[in-house]
Amino acid sequence: MAHRTLLARRRENGTYDVFRLRDRSDRSDPDGPVATALSFDAVFDHVAFETHESVVVEDGARTTYLVVPFSIPTADRRRPAGGACIALRPEAGLSEAYVRGWVHATKEILGDAIDRGLLTEREAIVYLEDRVQAFAETTEVIVP
């Protein structure tokens, strides 16, 4: 089974150790460390946007970040182009289902626009990144 989640656990000194999980509910038995003694920002440098689905950060609280690749599906290809991680926080009012549905629908529309010659792939990726950044009004968005 693939490792679809990264788990970052905060150490007493404020740095983080990063582990692979098969899924984000599997907290008790992470596989060996991917990296140790990282800053919070450096944790997200270990996200593989075409592989990982989430990052779970444990630092007294437990916060799940959904991984959003900036790749756009078109008739010709689907190239990786980086991505963002969006924090799911109850106070933000954003559910996982909503964010995943929004991302899927937005990518499909942009892919159609590229296929019809209305946008270049680069223009579509810039638009997607800008729209994802708009989530920062209600929750944390990290673009490594």
PDB file of C-alpha atoms in Angstrom:
ATOM      1  CA  MET A   1       0.000   0.000   0.000  1.00  0.00           C
ATOM      2  CA  ALA A   2       1.286   3.464  -0.876  1.00  0.00           C
ATOM      3  CA  HIS A   3       2.184   6.062   1.721  1.00  0.00           C
ATOM      4  CA  ARG A   4      -0.286   8.852   0.991  1.00  0.00           C
ATOM      5  CA  THR A   5       0.166  10.916   4.162  1.00  0.00           C
ATOM      6  CA  LEU A   6       3.079  12.625   5.865  1.00  0.00           C
ATOM      7  CA  LEU A   7       3.011  12.979   9.657  1.00  0.00           C
ATOM      8  CA  ALA A   8       5.023  15.795  11.248  1.00  0.00           C
ATOM      9  CA  ARG A   9       5.493  15.490  15.008  1.00  0.00           C
ATOM     10  CA  ARG A  10       6.824  18.429  16.953  1.00  0.00           C
ATOM     11  CA  ARG A  11       9.768  17.758  19.263  1.00  0.00           C
ATOM     12  CA  GLU A  12      10.348  19.458  22.607  1.00  0.00           C
ATOM     13  CA  ASN A  13      12.915  21.762  20.969  1.00  0.00           C
ATOM     14  CA  GLY A  14      10.298  23.046  18.480  1.00  0.00           C
ATOM     15  CA  THR A  15      11.568  21.164  15.422  1.00  0.00           C
ATOM     16  CA  TYR A  16       9.621  18.457  13.604  1.00  0.00           C
ATOM     17  CA  ASP A  17      10.256  14.854  12.641  1.00  0.00           C
ATOM     18  CA  VAL A  18       8.468  13.678   9.490  1.00  0.00           C
ATOM     19  CA  PHE A  19       7.163  10.134   8.989  1.00  0.00           C
ATOM     20  CA  ARG A  20       5.211   8.318   6.269  1.00  0.00           C
ATOM     21  CA  LEU A  21       1.726   6.983   7.004  1.00  0.00           C
ATOM     22  CA  ARG A  22      -0.404   4.712   4.878  1.00  0.00           C
ATOM     23  CA  ASP A  23      -3.371   6.953   5.709  1.00  0.00           C
ATOM     24  CA  ARG A  24      -3.921   9.836   8.086  1.00  0.00           C
ATOM     25  CA  SER A  25      -5.911   7.786  10.599  1.00  0.00           C
ATOM     26  CA  ASP A  26      -2.880   5.505  11.168  1.00  0.00           C
ATOM     27  CA  ARG A  27      -1.149   7.657  13.829  1.00  0.00           C
ATOM     28  CA  SER A  28       0.213   4.963  16.097  1.00  0.00           C
ATOM     29  CA  ASP A  29       2.521   3.157  13.706  1.00  0.00           C
ATOM     30  CA  PRO A  30       4.358   5.535  11.373  1.00  0.00           C
ATOM     31  CA  ASP A  31       7.114   4.143   9.185  1.00  0.00           C
ATOM     32  CA  GLY A  32      10.709   5.291   9.619  1.00  0.00           C
ATOM     33  CA  PRO A  33      11.471   8.979   9.586  1.00  0.00           C
ATOM     34  CA  VAL A  34      11.624  10.764   6.261  1.00  0.00           C
ATOM     35  CA  ALA A  35      13.480  13.645   7.902  1.00  0.00           C
ATOM     36  CA  THR A  36      14.285  14.894  11.392  1.00  0.00           C
ATOM     37  CA  ALA A  37      14.786  18.221  13.174  1.00  0.00           C
ATOM     38  CA  LEU A  38      12.994  20.329  10.550  1.00  0.00           C
ATOM     39  CA  SER A  39      11.456  23.773  10.872  1.00  0.00           C
ATOM     40  CA  PHE A  40       7.692  23.976  10.342  1.00  0.00           C
ATOM     41  CA  ASP A  41       8.134  25.401   6.827  1.00  0.00           C
ATOM     42  CA  ALA A  42      10.700  22.736   5.886  1.00  0.00           C
ATOM     43  CA  VAL A  43       8.169  19.987   6.671  1.00  0.00           C
ATOM     44  CA  PHE A  44       6.248  20.978   3.533  1.00  0.00           C
ATOM     45  CA  ASP A  45       9.361  20.724   1.349  1.00  0.00           C
ATOM     46  CA  HIS A  46       8.946  16.934   1.667  1.00  0.00           C
ATOM     47  CA  VAL A  47       5.495  16.857   0.060  1.00  0.00           C
ATOM     48  CA  ALA A  48       5.347  14.976  -3.250  1.00  0.00           C
ATOM     49  CA  PHE A  49       2.355  16.709  -4.843  1.00  0.00           C
ATOM     50  CA  GLU A  50       1.519  13.906  -7.258  1.00  0.00           C
ATOM     51  CA  THR A  51       1.729  11.247  -4.511  1.00  0.00           C
ATOM     52  CA  HIS A  52       0.702  12.616  -1.124  1.00  0.00           C
ATOM     53  CA  GLU A  53      -2.902  13.403  -0.240  1.00  0.00           C
ATOM     54  CA  SER A  54      -2.381  15.030   3.141  1.00  0.00           C
ATOM     55  CA  VAL A  55       0.066  16.238   5.759  1.00  0.00           C
ATOM     56  CA  VAL A  56      -0.834  15.818   9.426  1.00  0.00           C
ATOM     57  CA  VAL A  57       0.932  18.128  11.889  1.00  0.00           C
ATOM     58  CA  GLU A  58       0.945  17.220  15.575  1.00  0.00           C
ATOM     59  CA  ASP A  59       2.154  20.072  17.766  1.00  0.00           C
ATOM     60  CA  GLY A  60      -0.136  19.864  20.771  1.00  0.00           C
ATOM     61  CA  ALA A  61      -3.065  20.067  18.379  1.00  0.00           C
ATOM     62  CA  ARG A  62      -3.604  17.939  15.296  1.00  0.00           C
ATOM     63  CA  THR A  63      -4.038  19.790  12.001  1.00  0.00           C
ATOM     64  CA  THR A  64      -4.604  18.116   8.647  1.00  0.00           C
ATOM     65  CA  TYR A  65      -3.454  19.882   5.489  1.00  0.00           C
ATOM     66  CA  LEU A  66      -4.943  18.738   2.183  1.00  0.00           C
ATOM     67  CA  VAL A  67      -2.389  18.483  -0.604  1.00  0.00           C
ATOM     68  CA  VAL A  68      -3.493  20.282  -3.784  1.00  0.00           C
ATOM     69  CA  PRO A  69      -1.303  19.648  -6.857  1.00  0.00           C
ATOM     70  CA  PHE A  70      -1.278  22.471  -9.409  1.00  0.00           C
ATOM     71  CA  SER A  71      -1.324  20.031 -12.341  1.00  0.00           C
ATOM     72  CA  ILE A  72      -4.156  20.553 -14.819  1.00  0.00           C
ATOM     73  CA  PRO A  73      -5.649  17.555 -16.647  1.00  0.00           C
ATOM     74  CA  THR A  74      -5.842  18.120 -20.400  1.00  0.00           C
ATOM     75  CA  ALA A  75      -6.441  15.852 -23.374  1.00  0.00           C
ATOM     76  CA  ASP A  76      -2.675  15.664 -24.001  1.00  0.00           C
ATOM     77  CA  ARG A  77      -1.043  15.410 -20.590  1.00  0.00           C
ATOM     78  CA  ARG A  78      -1.033  16.041 -16.908  1.00  0.00           C
ATOM     79  CA  ARG A  79       2.292  17.495 -15.836  1.00  0.00           C
ATOM     80  CA  PRO A  80       3.195  18.164 -12.216  1.00  0.00           C
ATOM     81  CA  ALA A  81       3.590  21.857 -11.453  1.00  0.00           C
ATOM     82  CA  GLY A  82       4.022  22.135  -7.685  1.00  0.00           C
ATOM     83  CA  GLY A  83       1.105  22.705  -5.381  1.00  0.00           C
ATOM     84  CA  ALA A  84      -0.210  23.946  -2.054  1.00  0.00           C
ATOM     85  CA  CYS A  85      -1.332  22.538   1.285  1.00  0.00           C
ATOM     86  CA  ILE A  86      -4.610  23.849   2.725  1.00  0.00           C
ATOM     87  CA  ALA A  87      -5.259  23.507   6.466  1.00  0.00           C
ATOM     88  CA  LEU A  88      -8.562  21.990   7.512  1.00  0.00           C
ATOM     89  CA  ARG A  89      -9.677  23.828  10.631  1.00  0.00           C
ATOM     90  CA  PRO A  90     -13.189  23.606  12.091  1.00  0.00           C
ATOM     91  CA  GLU A  91     -13.309  27.365  12.618  1.00  0.00           C
ATOM     92  CA  ALA A  92     -12.625  27.890   8.891  1.00  0.00           C
ATOM     93  CA  GLY A  93     -15.855  26.163   7.922  1.00  0.00           C
ATOM     94  CA  LEU A  94     -14.153  24.300   5.062  1.00  0.00           C
ATOM     95  CA  SER A  95     -14.800  20.572   4.863  1.00  0.00           C
ATOM     96  CA  GLU A  96     -12.481  18.143   3.146  1.00  0.00           C
ATOM     97  CA  ALA A  97     -15.282  17.207   0.727  1.00  0.00           C
ATOM     98  CA  TYR A  98     -15.830  20.857  -0.223  1.00  0.00           C
ATOM     99  CA  VAL A  99     -12.139  21.599  -0.844  1.00  0.00           C
ATOM    100  CA  ARG A 100     -11.561  18.396  -2.832  1.00  0.00           C
ATOM    101  CA  GLY A 101     -14.727  18.981  -4.889  1.00  0.00           C
ATOM    102  CA  TRP A 102     -13.816  22.606  -5.566  1.00  0.00           C
ATOM    103  CA  VAL A 103     -10.291  21.651  -6.656  1.00  0.00           C
ATOM    104  CA  HIS A 104     -11.535  18.858  -8.932  1.00  0.00           C
ATOM    105  CA  ALA A 105     -14.172  21.042 -10.609  1.00  0.00           C
ATOM    106  CA  THR A 106     -11.793  23.981 -11.046  1.00  0.00           C
ATOM    107  CA  LYS A 107      -9.109  21.776 -12.610  1.00  0.00           C
ATOM    108  CA  GLU A 108     -11.597  20.177 -15.005  1.00  0.00           C
ATOM    109  CA  ILE A 109     -12.831  23.582 -16.198  1.00  0.00           C
ATOM    110  CA  LEU A 110      -9.258  24.846 -16.636  1.00  0.00           C
ATOM    111  CA  GLY A 111      -8.304  21.683 -18.523  1.00  0.00           C
ATOM    112  CA  ASP A 112     -11.217  22.239 -20.903  1.00  0.00           C
ATOM    113  CA  ALA A 113     -10.144  25.880 -21.385  1.00  0.00           C
ATOM    114  CA  ILE A 114      -6.612  24.736 -22.296  1.00  0.00           C
ATOM    115  CA  ASP A 115      -7.930  22.087 -24.712  1.00  0.00           C
ATOM    116  CA  ARG A 116     -10.101  24.725 -26.443  1.00  0.00           C
ATOM    117  CA  GLY A 117      -7.203  27.165 -26.756  1.00  0.00           C
ATOM    118  CA  LEU A 118      -8.732  29.726 -24.383  1.00  0.00           C
ATOM    119  CA  LEU A 119      -5.828  29.561 -21.910  1.00  0.00           C
ATOM    120  CA  THR A 120      -2.252  28.395 -22.026  1.00  0.00           C
ATOM    121  CA  GLU A 121      -1.227  25.766 -19.510  1.00  0.00           C
ATOM    122  CA  ARG A 122       0.846  28.382 -17.662  1.00  0.00           C
ATOM    123  CA  GLU A 123      -2.097  30.821 -17.481  1.00  0.00           C
ATOM    124  CA  ALA A 124      -4.317  28.064 -16.077  1.00  0.00           C
ATOM    125  CA  ILE A 125      -1.771  27.111 -13.409  1.00  0.00           C
ATOM    126  CA  VAL A 126      -1.319  30.742 -12.373  1.00  0.00           C
ATOM    127  CA  TYR A 127      -5.113  31.114 -12.124  1.00  0.00           C
ATOM    128  CA  LEU A 128      -5.409  27.929 -10.048  1.00  0.00           C
ATOM    129  CA  GLU A 129      -2.634  29.034  -7.704  1.00  0.00           C
ATOM    130  CA  ASP A 130      -4.275  32.455  -7.245  1.00  0.00           C
ATOM    131  CA  ARG A 131      -7.658  30.873  -6.470  1.00  0.00           C
ATOM    132  CA  VAL A 132      -6.096  28.412  -3.988  1.00  0.00           C
ATOM    133  CA  GLN A 133      -4.327  31.334  -2.302  1.00  0.00           C
ATOM    134  CA  ALA A 134      -7.766  32.918  -1.809  1.00  0.00           C
ATOM    135  CA  PHE A 135      -8.477  30.199   0.785  1.00  0.00           C
ATOM    136  CA  ALA A 136      -5.931  32.056   2.953  1.00  0.00           C
ATOM    137  CA  GLU A 137      -8.742  34.455   3.886  1.00  0.00           C
ATOM    138  CA  THR A 138     -10.267  31.693   6.036  1.00  0.00           C
ATOM    139  CA  THR A 139      -7.475  29.163   6.692  1.00  0.00           C
ATOM    140  CA  GLU A 140      -3.741  28.580   6.373  1.00  0.00           C
ATOM    141  CA  VAL A 141      -2.393  27.932   2.878  1.00  0.00           C
ATOM    142  CA  ILE A 142       1.217  26.807   2.425  1.00  0.00           C
ATOM    143  CA  VAL A 143       2.923  26.895  -0.964  1.00  0.00           C
ATOM    144  CA  PRO A 144       6.397  25.377  -0.549  1.00  0.00           C
TER     145      PRO A 144
END
